[in-house]
XYZ file of C-alpha atoms in Angstrom:
326
model
C -8.975 -29.525 58.133
C -12.731 -29.447 58.541
C -13.831 -28.677 62.077
C -16.903 -30.896 61.718
C -14.741 -33.958 61.045
C -12.999 -33.674 64.413
C -15.622 -32.382 66.838
C -19.078 -32.951 68.201
C -21.622 -30.217 68.777
C -23.257 -29.629 72.137
C -25.786 -27.126 73.419
C -24.789 -25.256 76.576
C -27.285 -23.243 78.648
C -26.112 -19.816 79.775
C -28.737 -17.813 81.589
C -31.696 -17.330 79.274
C -29.948 -18.485 76.119
C -28.220 -21.531 74.687
C -24.764 -21.603 73.164
C -23.832 -23.858 70.271
C -20.382 -25.266 71.036
C -18.028 -27.565 69.152
C -16.012 -29.818 71.469
C -13.042 -32.061 70.735
C -10.484 -34.010 72.736
C -9.935 -34.803 76.385
C -7.738 -33.111 78.943
C -7.367 -29.554 80.274
C -9.947 -27.204 78.811
C -9.131 -24.517 76.259
C -11.950 -22.254 75.034
C -11.411 -20.590 71.633
C -13.414 -17.369 71.238
C -13.963 -15.900 67.784
C -14.450 -12.286 66.744
C -16.525 -10.263 64.265
C -17.877 -11.162 61.763
C -16.816 -14.724 62.321
C -18.004 -18.008 63.847
C -16.490 -20.899 65.744
C -15.661 -22.127 62.234
C -12.854 -19.553 62.166
C -10.820 -21.865 64.434
C -11.192 -24.861 62.109
C -7.421 -25.235 61.629
C -6.582 -25.238 65.340
C -9.117 -27.659 66.825
C -7.666 -31.028 65.854
C -4.007 -30.196 66.653
C -4.900 -28.834 70.096
C -7.069 -31.854 70.830
C -4.323 -34.201 69.627
C -1.909 -32.490 72.023
C -4.055 -33.495 74.992
C -6.565 -30.701 75.455
C -10.321 -30.492 75.555
C -11.076 -27.788 72.985
C -14.378 -25.927 73.184
C -15.284 -23.623 70.295
C -18.519 -21.710 70.789
C -20.435 -19.671 68.326
C -20.383 -16.609 70.541
C -23.597 -14.984 71.785
C -25.481 -13.492 68.823
C -23.579 -15.530 66.232
C -24.270 -18.711 64.295
C -26.196 -21.369 66.162
C -26.087 -19.610 69.537
C -28.832 -17.558 71.144
C -29.433 -14.032 69.871
C -30.950 -11.704 72.482
C -33.032 -8.851 71.084
C -31.687 -6.391 73.687
C -28.553 -4.439 72.726
C -27.494 -4.412 76.373
C -27.264 -8.204 76.436
C -23.977 -8.056 74.488
C -21.784 -6.530 77.211
C -18.422 -8.072 78.108
C -19.440 -9.354 81.536
C -22.335 -11.292 80.000
C -20.082 -12.631 77.254
C -17.514 -13.735 79.826
C -20.267 -15.430 81.826
C -21.140 -17.427 78.706
C -17.596 -18.789 78.624
C -17.759 -19.704 82.314
C -21.007 -21.538 81.566
C -19.213 -23.565 78.892
C -16.470 -24.489 81.355
C -18.984 -25.445 84.043
C -20.988 -27.551 81.607
C -17.831 -29.466 80.712
C -16.888 -29.931 84.370
C -13.696 -27.858 84.198
C -12.590 -26.089 87.377
C -9.845 -24.271 85.501
C -9.464 -23.368 81.849
C -7.514 -21.304 79.339
C -9.180 -18.377 77.555
C -8.046 -17.806 73.960
C -9.622 -15.007 71.947
C -9.326 -13.383 68.544
C -10.604 -9.861 67.748
C -13.730 -9.316 69.897
C -13.138 -12.759 71.339
C -9.869 -11.389 72.713
C -11.758 -8.695 74.617
C -13.878 -11.484 76.102
C -10.797 -13.544 76.953
C -9.176 -10.610 78.764
C -12.439 -9.999 80.654
C -12.614 -13.682 81.600
C -9.140 -13.419 83.129
C -10.319 -10.516 85.298
C -13.767 -11.855 86.117
C -12.704 -15.418 86.954
C -9.163 -15.080 88.287
C -9.170 -18.432 90.075
C -10.583 -20.360 87.127
C -8.752 -18.872 84.135
C -5.215 -20.243 84.376
C -3.967 -18.571 81.210
C -5.144 -16.053 78.633
C -4.043 -15.646 75.028
C -5.027 -12.876 72.631
C -4.771 -12.736 68.876
C -4.740 -9.222 67.484
C -6.054 -7.240 70.458
C -3.544 -6.080 73.083
C -4.786 -5.795 76.623
C -5.840 -2.265 77.448
C -8.516 -1.687 80.097
C -11.562 -0.451 78.225
C -11.885 2.719 80.277
C -8.315 3.842 79.490
C -7.926 2.721 75.872
C -5.987 5.404 73.967
C -7.655 7.046 71.016
C -5.955 7.457 67.675
C -6.440 9.831 64.781
C -8.653 7.196 63.195
C -11.169 7.342 66.040
C -10.926 11.085 66.559
C -11.644 12.024 62.950
C -14.982 13.579 62.038
C -15.165 11.374 58.949
C -16.379 7.808 58.699
C -15.377 5.414 61.458
C -16.855 1.957 61.496
C -17.487 1.834 65.260
C -19.562 5.021 65.063
C -21.374 3.669 62.021
C -22.353 0.564 63.992
C -24.051 2.516 66.785
C -27.378 3.185 65.032
C -29.455 0.049 65.302
C -30.519 -1.205 61.900
C -28.173 0.843 59.725
C -25.286 -1.608 59.402
C -27.675 -4.552 59.528
C -29.538 -3.313 56.443
C -26.343 -2.785 54.476
C -24.704 -6.097 55.347
C -27.829 -8.244 55.096
C -28.647 -6.931 51.602
C -25.810 -9.094 50.235
C -24.483 -11.331 52.991
C -22.024 -13.316 50.889
C -20.657 -10.199 49.210
C -20.434 -8.301 52.493
C -18.476 -11.040 54.219
C -16.147 -11.542 51.263
C -15.525 -7.791 51.108
C -14.807 -7.495 54.845
C -12.640 -10.596 55.023
C -10.450 -9.397 52.178
C -10.245 -5.764 53.323
C -8.746 -6.745 56.683
C -6.473 -9.481 55.372
C -2.768 -9.348 54.730
C -3.489 -9.338 51.015
C -5.206 -5.937 51.082
C -3.373 -2.599 51.058
C -2.091 -1.605 54.487
C -4.800 0.088 56.598
C -7.217 0.337 53.673
C -9.954 -0.242 56.275
C -9.206 3.231 57.650
C -9.126 5.157 54.364
C -10.576 8.645 55.069
C -14.068 9.227 53.696
C -17.203 11.203 54.499
C -19.028 10.446 57.735
C -22.150 9.661 55.697
C -20.476 6.739 53.921
C -21.581 3.162 54.319
C -19.109 0.502 55.407
C -18.541 -1.187 52.064
C -18.321 2.054 50.085
C -14.774 2.671 51.238
C -13.403 -0.868 51.214
C -10.968 -2.107 48.600
C -12.525 -4.682 46.283
C -11.242 -8.248 46.534
C -9.661 -9.776 43.432
C -11.613 -12.335 41.400
C -11.679 -15.886 42.666
C -11.529 -17.436 46.122
C -9.763 -15.611 48.924
C -6.347 -17.121 49.617
C -7.237 -18.104 53.192
C -10.958 -18.771 52.796
C -12.219 -21.272 50.199
C -15.566 -20.469 48.613
C -17.324 -23.392 50.286
C -16.172 -22.250 53.727
C -17.151 -18.656 52.995
C -20.589 -19.909 52.025
C -20.893 -21.638 55.414
C -20.262 -18.289 57.075
C -22.779 -16.627 54.774
C -25.462 -19.230 55.425
C -25.173 -18.641 59.166
C -25.535 -14.874 58.770
C -28.452 -15.213 56.377
C -30.203 -17.276 59.024
C -29.249 -15.210 62.060
C -28.683 -11.701 60.744
C -26.195 -9.089 61.920
C -28.049 -7.456 64.821
C -26.412 -9.577 67.510
C -22.880 -9.438 66.098
C -22.978 -5.677 65.472
C -24.484 -5.050 68.916
C -21.175 -6.094 70.469
C -19.972 -2.657 69.314
C -22.874 -0.882 71.016
C -21.830 -1.527 74.612
C -18.675 0.566 74.886
C -19.880 2.658 77.820
C -21.230 -0.362 79.676
C -17.996 -2.272 79.143
C -15.945 0.639 80.458
C -18.173 0.982 83.524
C -17.869 -2.727 84.221
C -14.083 -2.566 83.943
C -13.977 -0.306 86.999
C -15.135 -3.238 89.133
C -11.865 -5.112 88.570
C -9.623 -2.970 90.722
C -6.281 -2.163 89.139
C -7.261 -4.205 86.075
C -3.976 -6.087 85.994
C -3.758 -9.442 84.255
C -2.027 -11.766 86.706
C -2.299 -15.052 84.840
C 0.294 -16.152 82.288
C -0.627 -14.384 79.043
C 0.268 -14.407 75.384
C -0.194 -12.074 72.439
C 0.166 -12.739 68.719
C -0.763 -10.416 65.871
C -0.257 -9.987 62.171
C 2.054 -7.236 61.028
C -0.938 -5.700 59.206
C -3.308 -6.012 62.163
C -5.833 -3.172 61.994
C -6.222 -3.024 65.780
C -2.551 -2.102 66.099
C -3.049 0.661 63.547
C -5.993 2.035 65.526
C -4.132 1.660 68.844
C -0.466 1.990 67.857
C 0.707 2.150 71.480
C -1.393 -0.795 72.611
C 1.231 -3.474 72.354
C 3.703 -1.466 74.412
C 1.048 -0.392 76.923
C -0.045 -3.934 77.711
C 3.436 -4.856 78.901
C 2.944 -2.646 81.933
C -0.451 -4.197 82.710
C 0.350 -7.918 82.469
C 2.418 -9.569 85.183
C 3.530 -12.564 83.116
C 3.496 -11.876 79.355
C 5.110 -15.028 78.008
C 4.490 -14.542 74.289
C 4.538 -11.226 72.409
C 5.027 -11.775 68.680
C 4.219 -10.306 65.287
C 3.689 -12.452 62.186
C 5.179 -10.701 59.123
C 2.834 -9.675 56.293
C -0.232 -11.210 57.957
C -3.529 -9.436 58.481
C -6.436 -9.515 60.894
C -7.674 -13.094 60.359
C -4.539 -14.715 61.739
C -6.023 -18.091 62.704
C -7.212 -18.484 59.111
C -4.435 -16.651 57.251
C -1.512 -18.207 59.122
C -2.954 -21.307 60.792
C 0.359 -23.114 61.249
C 1.944 -20.203 63.109
C -1.119 -19.729 65.305
C -1.378 -23.414 66.145
C 2.321 -23.757 66.930
C 2.305 -20.673 69.147
C -0.766 -21.801 71.063
C 0.723 -25.253 71.619
C 3.927 -23.681 72.895
C 2.032 -21.397 75.260
C -0.210 -24.169 76.575
C 2.695 -26.559 77.138
C 4.433 -24.085 79.439
C 1.455 -23.329 81.681
C 1.364 -24.688 85.217
C -0.552 -27.939 85.616
C -4.309 -27.398 85.779
C -6.515 -28.102 88.754
C -8.314 -31.411 88.178
C -11.988 -31.645 89.080
C -12.748 -33.938 92.025
């Protein structure tokens, strides 16, 4: 299902920038937040079914991505600012309460929204990223190693941008395959020298279209990154210390809203943080969904759209009634 056939595009002001947001349906608001290196287009399979079930569905290109504003300051991509963008979307649409749904980096934003706007966010759902306060996130052997680690590689401004922008289509195809359920387990974390570049250690995709991403859709992703570059998207990774410092402002950091978690069995985040799924159970008061999709990878909304859609509909249907604007 093509997202453009079921939605309209609006421009939403948020501070000094403007967000490009796809909106469909009427009813209680659900905001779908994508991750890296994706776009609102990543939710193309979920928009129409959620709207048909009686929800207003807002799908932004997140700050730095696609048609949304791209600040030139690395510090503009911290989690509090990203959460404020989502609150701006809700305010623009007149929603007093809303549900935050995030995938990958979007999940970090969704969790932060639940903490930052406890009276407005009536439910939070994460795909792939268990809730662990950013200042206490456990480290794994993958992050401790002295060899290549992608988060470290992303810290030097311009380095990853130059590599990825040299062949945008090829870079995206390579990354999408390497983190999918069709790639060898944890190939993303294959040990290699610290001086490696990102793509040097990634398994090559097979010939032909990716099973979950037709060539024409991949080209839509590529066109957006050719136009907007990778500085903004990669800068999300450059605010770890700021995000951890901000987390301290939210007291015990508990998630008190109804919450859900869904991940692929081959989810790379669970390989990096193998105790994360168990740890979040002690930090969430009302974890209503906690499921693993067999054989699926990182791009769950695209790889297993039916399972994601059905699980979201189930979660949304069981939430308490929303507050209606007066």
